[in-house]
Coordinates of C-alpha atoms in Angstrom, one line a residue:
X1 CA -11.5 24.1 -23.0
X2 CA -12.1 21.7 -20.3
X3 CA -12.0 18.0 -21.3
X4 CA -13.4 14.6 -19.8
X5 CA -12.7 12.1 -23.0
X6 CA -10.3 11.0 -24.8
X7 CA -10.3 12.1 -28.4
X8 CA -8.5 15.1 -29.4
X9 CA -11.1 18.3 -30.5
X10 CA -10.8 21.4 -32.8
X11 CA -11.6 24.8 -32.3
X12 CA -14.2 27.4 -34.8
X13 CA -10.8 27.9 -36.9
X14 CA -10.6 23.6 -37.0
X15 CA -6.8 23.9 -35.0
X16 CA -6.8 20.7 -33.2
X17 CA -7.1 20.7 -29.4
X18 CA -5.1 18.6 -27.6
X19 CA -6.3 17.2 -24.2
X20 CA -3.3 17.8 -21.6
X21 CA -3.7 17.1 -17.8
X22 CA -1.9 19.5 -15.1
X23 CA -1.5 18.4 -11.9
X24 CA -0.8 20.3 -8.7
X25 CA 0.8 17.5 -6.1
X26 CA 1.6 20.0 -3.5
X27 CA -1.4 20.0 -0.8
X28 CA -3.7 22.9 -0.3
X29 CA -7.4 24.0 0.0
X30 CA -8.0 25.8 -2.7
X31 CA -6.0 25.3 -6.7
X32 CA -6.8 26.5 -9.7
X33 CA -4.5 27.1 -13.0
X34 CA -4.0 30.4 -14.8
X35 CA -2.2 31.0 -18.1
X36 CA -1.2 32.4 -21.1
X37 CA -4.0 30.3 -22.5
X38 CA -6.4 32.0 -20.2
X39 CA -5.0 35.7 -20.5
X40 CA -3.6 35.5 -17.2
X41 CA -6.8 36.7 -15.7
X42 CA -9.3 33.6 -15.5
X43 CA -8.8 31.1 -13.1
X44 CA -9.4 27.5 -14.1
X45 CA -10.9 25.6 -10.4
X46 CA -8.5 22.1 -10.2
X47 CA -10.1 19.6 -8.2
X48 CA -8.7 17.1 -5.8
X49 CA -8.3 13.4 -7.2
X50 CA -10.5 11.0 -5.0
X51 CA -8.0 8.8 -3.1
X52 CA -5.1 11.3 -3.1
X53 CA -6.8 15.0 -1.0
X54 CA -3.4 16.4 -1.7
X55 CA -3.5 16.2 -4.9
X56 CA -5.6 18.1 -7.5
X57 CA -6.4 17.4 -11.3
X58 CA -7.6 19.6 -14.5
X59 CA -8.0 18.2 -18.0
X60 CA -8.6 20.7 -20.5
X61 CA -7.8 21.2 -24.6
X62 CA -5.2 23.5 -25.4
X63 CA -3.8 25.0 -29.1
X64 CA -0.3 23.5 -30.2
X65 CA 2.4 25.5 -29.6
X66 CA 4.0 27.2 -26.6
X67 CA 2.4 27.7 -23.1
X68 CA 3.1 29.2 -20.0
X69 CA 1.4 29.1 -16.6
X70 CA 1.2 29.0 -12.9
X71 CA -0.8 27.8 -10.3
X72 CA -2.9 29.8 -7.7
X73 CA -3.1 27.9 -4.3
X74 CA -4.7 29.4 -1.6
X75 CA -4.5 32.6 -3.0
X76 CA -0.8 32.4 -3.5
X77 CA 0.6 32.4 -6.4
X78 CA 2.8 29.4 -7.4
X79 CA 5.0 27.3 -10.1
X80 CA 5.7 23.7 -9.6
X81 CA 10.3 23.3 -9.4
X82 CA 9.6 20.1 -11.0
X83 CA 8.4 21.1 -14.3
X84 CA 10.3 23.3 -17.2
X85 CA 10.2 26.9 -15.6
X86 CA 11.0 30.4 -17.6
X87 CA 11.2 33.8 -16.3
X88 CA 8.2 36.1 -17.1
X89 CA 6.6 39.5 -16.5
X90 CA 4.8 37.4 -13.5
X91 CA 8.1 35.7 -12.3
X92 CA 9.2 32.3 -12.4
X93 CA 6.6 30.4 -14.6
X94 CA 6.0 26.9 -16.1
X95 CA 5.9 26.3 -19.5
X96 CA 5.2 23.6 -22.0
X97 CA 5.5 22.9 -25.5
X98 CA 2.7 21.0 -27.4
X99 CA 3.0 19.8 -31.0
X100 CA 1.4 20.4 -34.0
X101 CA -1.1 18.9 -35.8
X102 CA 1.4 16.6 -38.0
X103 CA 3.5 16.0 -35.2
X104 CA 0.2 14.8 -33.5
X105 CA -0.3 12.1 -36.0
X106 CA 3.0 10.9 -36.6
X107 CA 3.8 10.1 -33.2
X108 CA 1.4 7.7 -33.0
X109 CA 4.6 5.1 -33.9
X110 CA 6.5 6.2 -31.1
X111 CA 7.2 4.0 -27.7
X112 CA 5.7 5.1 -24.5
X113 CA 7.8 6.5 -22.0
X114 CA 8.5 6.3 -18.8
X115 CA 8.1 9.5 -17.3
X116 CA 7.5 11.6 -13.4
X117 CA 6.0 14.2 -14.0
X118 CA 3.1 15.9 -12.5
X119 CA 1.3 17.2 -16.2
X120 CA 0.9 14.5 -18.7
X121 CA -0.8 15.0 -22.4
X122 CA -4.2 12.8 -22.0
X123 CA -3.8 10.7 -25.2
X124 CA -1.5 7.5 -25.3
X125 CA 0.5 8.5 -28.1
X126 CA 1.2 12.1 -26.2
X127 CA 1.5 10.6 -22.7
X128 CA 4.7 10.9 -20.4
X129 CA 6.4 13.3 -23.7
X130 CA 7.5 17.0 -24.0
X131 CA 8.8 17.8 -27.3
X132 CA 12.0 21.2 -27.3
X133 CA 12.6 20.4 -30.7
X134 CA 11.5 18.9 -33.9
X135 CA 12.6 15.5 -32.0
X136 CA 10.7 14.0 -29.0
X137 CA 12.6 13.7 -25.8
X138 CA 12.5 11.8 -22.7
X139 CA 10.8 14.1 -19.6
X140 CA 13.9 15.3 -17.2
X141 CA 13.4 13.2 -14.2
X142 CA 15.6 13.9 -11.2
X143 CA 18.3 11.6 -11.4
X144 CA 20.5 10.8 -8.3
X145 CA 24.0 9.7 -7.9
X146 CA 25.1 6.2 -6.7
X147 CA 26.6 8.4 -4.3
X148 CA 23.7 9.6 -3.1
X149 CA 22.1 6.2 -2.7
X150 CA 24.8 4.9 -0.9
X151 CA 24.6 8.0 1.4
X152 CA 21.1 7.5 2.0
X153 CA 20.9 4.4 2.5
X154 CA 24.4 4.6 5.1
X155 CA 22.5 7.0 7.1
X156 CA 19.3 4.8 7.3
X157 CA 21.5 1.8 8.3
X158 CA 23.5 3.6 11.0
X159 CA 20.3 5.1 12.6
X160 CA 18.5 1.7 12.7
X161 CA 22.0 0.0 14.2
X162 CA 22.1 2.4 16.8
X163 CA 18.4 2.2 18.3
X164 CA 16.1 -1.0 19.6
X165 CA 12.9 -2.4 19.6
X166 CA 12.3 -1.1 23.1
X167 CA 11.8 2.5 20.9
X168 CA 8.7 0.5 19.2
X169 CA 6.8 -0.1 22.8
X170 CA 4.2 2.0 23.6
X171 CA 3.7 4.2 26.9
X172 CA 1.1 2.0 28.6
X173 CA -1.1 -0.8 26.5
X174 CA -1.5 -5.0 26.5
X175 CA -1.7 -7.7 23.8
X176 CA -3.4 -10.0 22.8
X177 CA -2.4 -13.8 22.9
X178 CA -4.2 -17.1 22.4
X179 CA -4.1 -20.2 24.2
X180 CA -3.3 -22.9 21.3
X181 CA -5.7 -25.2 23.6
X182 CA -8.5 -22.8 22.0
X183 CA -10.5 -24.2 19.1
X184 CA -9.8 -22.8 15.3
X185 CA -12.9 -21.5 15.1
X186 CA -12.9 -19.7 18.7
X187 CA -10.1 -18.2 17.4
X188 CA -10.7 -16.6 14.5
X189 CA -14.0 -15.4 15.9
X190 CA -11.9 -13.6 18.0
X191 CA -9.8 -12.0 15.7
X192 CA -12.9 -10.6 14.0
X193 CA -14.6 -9.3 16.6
X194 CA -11.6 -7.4 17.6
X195 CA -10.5 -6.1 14.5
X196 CA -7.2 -7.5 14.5
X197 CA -5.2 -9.7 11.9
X198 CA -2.8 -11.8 14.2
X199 CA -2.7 -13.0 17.7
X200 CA 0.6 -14.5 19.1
X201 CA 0.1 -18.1 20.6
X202 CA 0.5 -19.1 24.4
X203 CA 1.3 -22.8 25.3
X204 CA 0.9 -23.2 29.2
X205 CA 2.1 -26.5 29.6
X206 CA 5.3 -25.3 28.0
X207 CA 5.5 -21.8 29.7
X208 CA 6.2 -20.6 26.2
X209 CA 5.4 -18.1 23.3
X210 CA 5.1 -20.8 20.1
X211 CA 3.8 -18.8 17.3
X212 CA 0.9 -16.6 15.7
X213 CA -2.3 -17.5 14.3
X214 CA -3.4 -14.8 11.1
X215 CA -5.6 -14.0 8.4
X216 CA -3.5 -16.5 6.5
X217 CA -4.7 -19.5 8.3
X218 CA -7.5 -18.6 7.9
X219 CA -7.8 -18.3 4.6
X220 CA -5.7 -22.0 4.3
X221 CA -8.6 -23.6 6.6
X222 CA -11.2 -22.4 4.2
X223 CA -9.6 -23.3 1.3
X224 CA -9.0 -26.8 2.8
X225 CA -12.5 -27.0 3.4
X226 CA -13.5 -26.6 0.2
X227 CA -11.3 -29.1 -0.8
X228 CA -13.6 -32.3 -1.3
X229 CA -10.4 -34.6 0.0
X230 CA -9.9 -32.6 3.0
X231 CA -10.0 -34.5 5.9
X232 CA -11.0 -31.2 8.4
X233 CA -14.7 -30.7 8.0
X234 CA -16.9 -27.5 9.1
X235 CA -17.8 -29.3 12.3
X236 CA -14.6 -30.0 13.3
X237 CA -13.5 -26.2 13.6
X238 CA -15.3 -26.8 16.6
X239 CA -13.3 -29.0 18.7
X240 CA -10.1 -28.8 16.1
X241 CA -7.2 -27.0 18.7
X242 CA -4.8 -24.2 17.6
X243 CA -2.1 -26.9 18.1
X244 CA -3.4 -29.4 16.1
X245 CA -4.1 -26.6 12.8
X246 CA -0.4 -25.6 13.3
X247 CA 0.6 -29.5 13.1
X248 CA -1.6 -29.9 9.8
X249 CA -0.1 -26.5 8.4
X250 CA 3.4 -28.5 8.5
X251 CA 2.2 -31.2 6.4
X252 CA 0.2 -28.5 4.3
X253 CA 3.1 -26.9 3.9
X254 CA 5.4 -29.9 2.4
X255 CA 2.5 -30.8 0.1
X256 CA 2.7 -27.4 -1.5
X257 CA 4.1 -26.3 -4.6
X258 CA 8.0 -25.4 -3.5
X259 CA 8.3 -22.3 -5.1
X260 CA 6.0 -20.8 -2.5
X261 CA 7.6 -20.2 0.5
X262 CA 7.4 -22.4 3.4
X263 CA 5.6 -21.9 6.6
X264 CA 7.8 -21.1 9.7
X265 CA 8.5 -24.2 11.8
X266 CA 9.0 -22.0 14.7
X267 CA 8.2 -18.5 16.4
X268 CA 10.0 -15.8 15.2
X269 CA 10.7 -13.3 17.3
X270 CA 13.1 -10.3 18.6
X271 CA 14.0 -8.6 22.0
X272 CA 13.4 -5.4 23.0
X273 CA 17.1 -4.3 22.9
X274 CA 17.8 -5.9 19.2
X275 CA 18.7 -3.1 17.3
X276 CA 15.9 -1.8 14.4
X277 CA 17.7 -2.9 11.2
X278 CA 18.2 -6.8 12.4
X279 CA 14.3 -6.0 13.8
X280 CA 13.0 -4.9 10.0
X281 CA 15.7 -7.9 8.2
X282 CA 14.5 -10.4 10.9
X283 CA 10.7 -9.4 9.5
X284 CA 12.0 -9.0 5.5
X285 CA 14.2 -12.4 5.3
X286 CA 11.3 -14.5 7.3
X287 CA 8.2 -13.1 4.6
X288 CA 6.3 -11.9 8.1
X289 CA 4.2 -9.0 8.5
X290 CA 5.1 -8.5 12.3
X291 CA 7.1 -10.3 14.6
X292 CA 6.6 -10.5 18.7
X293 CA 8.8 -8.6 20.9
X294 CA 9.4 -11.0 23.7
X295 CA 11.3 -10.6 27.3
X296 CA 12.5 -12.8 30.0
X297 CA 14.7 -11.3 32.7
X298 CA 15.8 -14.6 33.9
X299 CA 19.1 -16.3 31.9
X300 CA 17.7 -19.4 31.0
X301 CA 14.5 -17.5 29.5
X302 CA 11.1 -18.7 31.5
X303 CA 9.0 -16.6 32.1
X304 CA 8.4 -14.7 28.9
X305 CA 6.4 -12.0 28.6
X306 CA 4.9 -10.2 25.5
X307 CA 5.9 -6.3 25.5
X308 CA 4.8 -5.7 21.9
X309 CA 4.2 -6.7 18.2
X310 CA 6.8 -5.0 15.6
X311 CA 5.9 -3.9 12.6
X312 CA 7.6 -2.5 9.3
X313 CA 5.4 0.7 10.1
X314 CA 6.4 1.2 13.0
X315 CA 10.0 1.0 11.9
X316 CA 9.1 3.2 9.5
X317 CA 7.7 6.3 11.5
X318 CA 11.2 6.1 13.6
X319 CA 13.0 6.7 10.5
X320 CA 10.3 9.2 9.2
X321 CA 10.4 11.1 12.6
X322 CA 14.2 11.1 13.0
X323 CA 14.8 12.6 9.5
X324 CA 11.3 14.8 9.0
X325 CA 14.0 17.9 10.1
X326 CA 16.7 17.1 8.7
X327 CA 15.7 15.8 5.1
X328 CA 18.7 17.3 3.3
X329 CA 21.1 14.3 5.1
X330 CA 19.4 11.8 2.9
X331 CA 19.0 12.7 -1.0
X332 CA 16.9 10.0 -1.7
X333 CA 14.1 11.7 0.2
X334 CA 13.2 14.3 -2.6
X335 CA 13.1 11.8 -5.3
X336 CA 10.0 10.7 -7.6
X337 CA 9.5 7.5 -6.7
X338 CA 9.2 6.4 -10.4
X339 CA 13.3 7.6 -10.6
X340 CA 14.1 4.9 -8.0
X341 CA 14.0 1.2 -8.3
X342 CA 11.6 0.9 -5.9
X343 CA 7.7 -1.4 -6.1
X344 CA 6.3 -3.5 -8.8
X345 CA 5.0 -1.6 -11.1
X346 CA 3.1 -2.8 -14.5
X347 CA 5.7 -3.1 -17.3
X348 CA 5.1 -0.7 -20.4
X349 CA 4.6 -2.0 -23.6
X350 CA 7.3 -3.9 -25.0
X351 CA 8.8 -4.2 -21.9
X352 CA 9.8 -7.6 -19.6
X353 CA 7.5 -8.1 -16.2
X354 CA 10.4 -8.2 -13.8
X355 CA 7.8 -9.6 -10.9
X356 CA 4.6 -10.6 -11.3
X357 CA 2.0 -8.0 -10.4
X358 CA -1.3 -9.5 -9.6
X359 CA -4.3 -7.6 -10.5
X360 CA -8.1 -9.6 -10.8
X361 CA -11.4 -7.6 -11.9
X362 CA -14.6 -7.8 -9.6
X363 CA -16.3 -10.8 -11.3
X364 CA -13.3 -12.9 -10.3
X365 CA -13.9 -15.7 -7.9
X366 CA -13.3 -15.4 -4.5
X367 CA -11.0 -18.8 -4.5
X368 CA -9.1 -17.1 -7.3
X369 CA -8.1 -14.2 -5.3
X370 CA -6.9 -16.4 -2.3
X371 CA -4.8 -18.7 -4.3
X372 CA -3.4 -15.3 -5.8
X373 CA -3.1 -14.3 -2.6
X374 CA -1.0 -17.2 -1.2
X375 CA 1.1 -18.0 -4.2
X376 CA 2.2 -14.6 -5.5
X377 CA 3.0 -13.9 -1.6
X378 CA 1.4 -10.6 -1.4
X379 CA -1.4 -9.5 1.1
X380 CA -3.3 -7.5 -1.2
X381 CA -4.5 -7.2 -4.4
X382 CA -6.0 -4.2 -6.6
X383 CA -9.4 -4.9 -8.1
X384 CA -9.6 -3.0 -11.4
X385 CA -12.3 -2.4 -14.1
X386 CA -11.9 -3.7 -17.6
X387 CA -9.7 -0.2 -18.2
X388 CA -7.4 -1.6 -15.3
X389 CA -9.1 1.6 -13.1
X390 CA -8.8 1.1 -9.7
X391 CA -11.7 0.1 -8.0
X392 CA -10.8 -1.5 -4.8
X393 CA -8.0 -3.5 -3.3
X394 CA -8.8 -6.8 -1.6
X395 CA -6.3 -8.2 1.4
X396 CA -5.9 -10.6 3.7
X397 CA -7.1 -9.5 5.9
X398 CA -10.6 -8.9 4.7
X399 CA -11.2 -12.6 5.0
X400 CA -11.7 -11.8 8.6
X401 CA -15.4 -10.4 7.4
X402 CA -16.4 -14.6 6.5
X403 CA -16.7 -14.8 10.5
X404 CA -19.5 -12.7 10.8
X405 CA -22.7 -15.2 11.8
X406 CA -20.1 -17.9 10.6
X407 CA -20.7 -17.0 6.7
X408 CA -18.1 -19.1 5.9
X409 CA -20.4 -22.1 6.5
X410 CA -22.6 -21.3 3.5
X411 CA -20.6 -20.2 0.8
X412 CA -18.8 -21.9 -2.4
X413 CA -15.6 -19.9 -2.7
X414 CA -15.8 -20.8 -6.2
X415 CA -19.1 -19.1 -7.3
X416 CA -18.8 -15.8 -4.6
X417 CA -17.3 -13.4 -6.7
X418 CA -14.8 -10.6 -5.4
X419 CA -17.5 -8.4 -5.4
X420 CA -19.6 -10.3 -3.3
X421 CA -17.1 -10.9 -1.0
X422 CA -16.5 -6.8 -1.2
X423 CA -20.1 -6.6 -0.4
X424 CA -19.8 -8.8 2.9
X425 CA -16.5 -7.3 4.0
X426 CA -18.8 -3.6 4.0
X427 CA -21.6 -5.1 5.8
X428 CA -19.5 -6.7 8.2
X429 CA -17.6 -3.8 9.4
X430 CA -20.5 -0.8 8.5
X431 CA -21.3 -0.3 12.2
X432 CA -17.5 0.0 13.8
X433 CA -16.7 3.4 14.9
X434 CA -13.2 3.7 13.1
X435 CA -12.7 2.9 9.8
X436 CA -9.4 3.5 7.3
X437 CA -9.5 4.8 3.6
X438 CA -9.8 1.4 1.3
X439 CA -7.5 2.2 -1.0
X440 CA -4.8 4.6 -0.5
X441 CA -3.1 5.4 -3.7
X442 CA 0.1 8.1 -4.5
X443 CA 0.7 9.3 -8.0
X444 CA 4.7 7.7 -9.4
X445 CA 5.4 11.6 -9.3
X446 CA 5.2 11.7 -5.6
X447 CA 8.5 12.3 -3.4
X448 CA 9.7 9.0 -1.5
X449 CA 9.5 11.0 2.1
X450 CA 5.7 11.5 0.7
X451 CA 5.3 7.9 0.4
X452 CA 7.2 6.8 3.5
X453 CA 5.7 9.2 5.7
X454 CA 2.3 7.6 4.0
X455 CA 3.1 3.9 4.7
X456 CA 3.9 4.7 7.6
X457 CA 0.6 5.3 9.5
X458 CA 0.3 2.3 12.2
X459 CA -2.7 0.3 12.8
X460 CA -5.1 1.5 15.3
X461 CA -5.2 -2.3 17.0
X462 CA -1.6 -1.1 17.6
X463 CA -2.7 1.4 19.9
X464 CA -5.0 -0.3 22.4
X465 CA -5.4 -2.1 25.0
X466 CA -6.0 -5.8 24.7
X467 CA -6.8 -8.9 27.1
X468 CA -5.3 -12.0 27.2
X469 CA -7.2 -14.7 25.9
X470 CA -6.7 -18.8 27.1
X471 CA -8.9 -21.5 27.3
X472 CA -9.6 -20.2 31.0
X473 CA -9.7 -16.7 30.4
X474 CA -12.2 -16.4 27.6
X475 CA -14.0 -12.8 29.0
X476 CA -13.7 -9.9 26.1
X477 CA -13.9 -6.1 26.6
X478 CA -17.4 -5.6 24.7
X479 CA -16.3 -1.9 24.2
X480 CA -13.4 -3.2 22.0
X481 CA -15.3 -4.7 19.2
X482 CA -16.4 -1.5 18.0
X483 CA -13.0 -0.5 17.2
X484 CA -11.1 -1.5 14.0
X485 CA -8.6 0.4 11.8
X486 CA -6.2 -1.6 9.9
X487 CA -2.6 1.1 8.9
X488 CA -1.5 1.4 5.7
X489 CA 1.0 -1.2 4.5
X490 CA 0.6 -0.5 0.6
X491 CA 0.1 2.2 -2.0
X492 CA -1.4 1.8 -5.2
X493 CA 0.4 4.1 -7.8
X494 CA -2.5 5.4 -10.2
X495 CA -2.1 7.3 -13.1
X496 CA -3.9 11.1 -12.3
X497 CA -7.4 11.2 -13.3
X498 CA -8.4 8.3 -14.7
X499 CA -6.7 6.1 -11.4
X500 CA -5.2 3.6 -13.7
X501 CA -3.0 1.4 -11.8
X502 CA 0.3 1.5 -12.9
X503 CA 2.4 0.2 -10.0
X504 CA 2.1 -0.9 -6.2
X505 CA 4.4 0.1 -3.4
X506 CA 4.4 -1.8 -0.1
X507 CA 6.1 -1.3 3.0
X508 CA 8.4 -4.5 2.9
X509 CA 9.3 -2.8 -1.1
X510 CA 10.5 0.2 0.6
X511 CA 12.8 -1.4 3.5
X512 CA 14.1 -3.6 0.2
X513 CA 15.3 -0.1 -1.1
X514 CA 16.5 1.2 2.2
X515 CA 18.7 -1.6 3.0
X516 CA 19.8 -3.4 0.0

C-alpha cells in the first residue's frame, strides 16, 4: 500500500490503486493513520516532512470508492475539523471518496484546482479534487466574510494605533553604527564578522544619524566592479569612504532602469513614541527591511541617540503576543492561508501571473541571482531542481559570505554558479555557534496565526549587545563573531511531500494583508 512514485498501481484482482497523500498538520511526536482500508487495527507510521517538524506525510495506494479514517497522535485518537467528517462506530471520522477506474482516465481533461486541504490525491489529474457525485467539485475551503476581514483587520489597526516603538526596545542591549569616514570595505568586513545585515551610519562632523549601509550595497559595489566601465576598482574599496559610496549610489540610482525603485535620498527613521502601524507603513511604503529608532530629548534634535532597529518581526510578535489568547477577536486567524489573498504564489495553469515570482535552479549564475535580486525587489529567492523542488533559498544577505579572506577579489560573478556561491556561504559560516533553519517552508493549508506566529521569530543580532564602530573606535568584541542567526522574514509554501514550491509568503506580504 505505501507509495513513493507517481504512476497509479493495481492490486492481484488488477483494481487500480490510486496514490493519495494524507497529511496530519497538527504537531505531535508520534502520527500514524488507521482506517477502514487497514481494518481499523494496523497503524500506518506518518513521518514528519523535512522543513516543516509539525507536519507529517504518508503516501500510500488505496481501492476506489469510499474511505474512512482517523489519525492516532500520541496515542490519542484524532480526526482532522478540516476535512469531510462522518459519524462512526469509532466517533467522529474522516472520510473520502476516490473514483473509479473510468473516472480516473477521464479526468485527465479537467483544470486543476485550487485547493487547502491537508490530503491531496498524488497524481496531477487527481490533485486538489474530491468527487460526492458523478461530478467533480471544488474542495470546501473555509471561506470568510468581508465582514470578517474588515473586523480583523479593525482590531489589528486599533492595537498598532494605540502602542509605540518604545514596546520594540529591548530590556538592556547596544547597536551597532558606522562612521561613514570608514572605508567600504572596512565596512562590510564588519558586517560579516558580526553576522549582521545592516549597520546605521554616524556622521561626526554633522552630529547626525544619515543612513544605513546593507547587504544591498554590497551586492551594488560588486556588481559595479564587475562592470568593465566602472570607474571604482578593487583597490579602491580600500581608501573609498562610506560617504563617498552613498554619493555614487545617487547617481547609480538615476542611471537605473525606473521601474526599480529608487534609493532613499535620506535616513528614514521613527521615534520611540510613533505609534506601531505608522512604524510598520513607514517600513512598507519606503521598500526597507528595518528602519532606526532614533531619540533626542532636546527640541531642536542634537544629540541623537540610537535606542533600536525596528523590524516587521518585531511588529509582528506584538500582534502575535497580544492576540495568542484571544484568537476568536480576529477571524482571519483560523484561515488557510491559500483562502486569503495573501503572498505570491505560482499561477496554475491557465492562469495570469499577477506578480512576478522569481525562482532560478542551482546552475544559475551568481550575477543572475543578484540582478534578480535587485530588480524584482525581493531579498530572497528559492533555488529549485528541474521539478521546481525546493532545494534552497538564496538572500541577500548571504552575499555577506564573499567577505570571508576577501573572496570577492577572485571571482567572475558570471561563471560562479548559485551553487558555488551556496558552497561558500556554508563554509563561511560552518564554525559559528548559532545557526537558523535555511529554508523554512509552511504547507498553503496552514492557518495564518501558524504563519504569523512563524515569521515572526526575530533575528538573534536583534538580541545582543553591539559596539559602536567609527573611524576612532575600531576595537570588536572577538566573542561576538561567533554568533550569527538571521530570523525568519519568508516562507516558502511547498506542496507536502514532494516540497514543490507553489507560493512564497514574506513578512512585508502579510502587513500588506493586515492593513490594506
Amino acid at each position: 500500500m505505501f507509495y513513493s512514485g507517481g504512476d497509479s498501481a493495481r492490486d492481484a484482482s488488477g483494481t487500480v490503486l490510486i496514490p493519495t497523500r494524507f497529511v496530519w498538520p497538527y504537531g505531535g511526536t508520534n502520527v500514524s493513520l488507521i482506517g477502514s482500508f487497514t481494518g481499523w487495527t494496523d497503524h500506518w507510521q506518518m513521518s514528519p516532512i523535512e522543513g516543516c517538524p509539525t507536519v507529517f506525510l504518508i503516501v500510500c495506494r488505496l481501492p476506489p470508492g469510499h474511505h474512512q479514517y482517523k489519525f492516532i497522535v500520541d496515542g490519542e485518537w484524532r480526526h482532522d475539523d478540516h476535512q469531510p467528517v462522518v459519524s462512526g462506530s469509532d466517533g467522529a471520522v474522516n472520510t473520502i471518496f476516490l473514483a473509479t477506474e473510468s473516472d480516473y482516465h477521464s479526468s485527465a481533461q479537467s483544470p486543476r484546482l485550487p485547493s487547502g486541504s491537508n490530503m491531496d490525491v498524488d497524481n496531477e489529474n487527481f490533485k486538489r479534487m474530491v468527487r460526492v457525485s458523478e461530478n467533480p467539485v471544488q474542495e470546501a475551503v473555509p471561506r470568510l466574510s468581508e465582514a470578517d476581514f474588515e473586523v480583523s483587520r479593525y482590531r489589528v489597526s486599533e492595537f498598532l494605533s494605540n502602542h509605540t516603538a518604545y514596546e520594540l526596545l529591548p530590556d538592556s542591549g547596544k547597536v551597532i553604527a558606522l562612521d561613514i569616514d570608514l572605508p567600504v570595505k572596512q565596512a562590510f568586513h564588519i558586517l560579516y564578522e558580526q553576522g549582521i545585515p545592516m549597520a546605521s551610519l554616524w556622521d561626526s562632523g554633522r552630529g547626525q544619524f544619515v543612513g544605513v549601509i546593507s547587504a544591498s550595497d554590497f551586492i551594488l559595489i560588486l556588481r559595479e566592479l564587475g562592470n568593465h566601465g566602472s570607474n571604482l576598482t578593487e583597490e579602491e574599496l580600500e581608501t573609498h569612504t562610506i560617504s563617498a559610496w552613498k554619493e555614487a549610489k545617487l547617481h547609480l540610482s538615476r542611471q537605473m532602469n525606473m521601474a526599480v525603485r529608487p534609493f532613499p535620498a535620506h535616513l528614514i527613521h521613527v521615534g520611540p513614541f510613533d505609534n506601531l502601524k505608522d512604524v510598520a507603513l513607514k517600513i512598507l511604503q519606503n521598500g526597507v527591511a528595518t528602519v532606526p529608532i532614533i531619540h533626542s530629548s532636546l527640541l531642536d534634535g542634537s544629540l541623537p541617540q540610537l535606542l533600536h532597529i525596528a523590524s516587521l518581526s518585531g511588529i509582528l510578535k506584538c500582534i502575535c503576543r497580544y492576540f495568542r489568547h484571544s484568537s476568536a477577536s480576529l477571524p482571519i486567524l483560523q484561515s488557510p492561508i491559500c483562502a486569503i489573498p495573501l503572498g505570491t504564489w505560482v499561477p496554475q495553469f491557465g492562469e495570469p501571473a499577477l506578480r512576478q515570482f522569481a525562482m532560478l535552479r542551482p546552475s544559475d549564475s551568481l550575477n543572475s541571482a543578484l540582478k534578480l535580486l535587485l530588480q524584482a525587489q525581493v531579498s530572497s529567492i528559492p533555488i529549485v531542481d528541474d521539478h521546481n523542488s525546493l532545494l534552497d533559498i538564496y538572500s541577500r544577505s548571504d552575499i555577506m559570505a564573499l567577505a570571508k579572506d576577501r573572496a570577492y577579489t577572485h571571482i567572475n560573478l558570471d561563471e560562479m554558479t548559485i551553487h558555488q556561491a551556496l558552497q561558500l556561504r556554508q563554509d563561511a559560516y560552518s564554525s559559528f555557534e548559532f545557526t537558523s533553519q535555511r529554508c523554512q517552508m509552511c504547507l498553503r493549508s496552514d492557518p495564518l496565526h501558524k504563519v504569523m506566529e512563524r515569521l515572526s521569530i526575530p533575528a538573534l543580532w536583534e538580541w545582543l549587545e553591539y559596539p559602536l564602530y567609527t573611524k576612532v573606535i575600531g576595537q570588536k568584541s572577538s566573542w561576538m563573531s561567533t554568533l550569527t542567526f538571521i530570523g525568519v522574514r519568508r516562507l516558502v509554501v511547498v506542496e507536502a511531500g514532494s516540497k514543490r514550491v507553489e507560493g512564497i509568503i514574506s513578512l512585508s506580504d502579510v502587513f500588506k494583508f493586515l492593513l490594506s
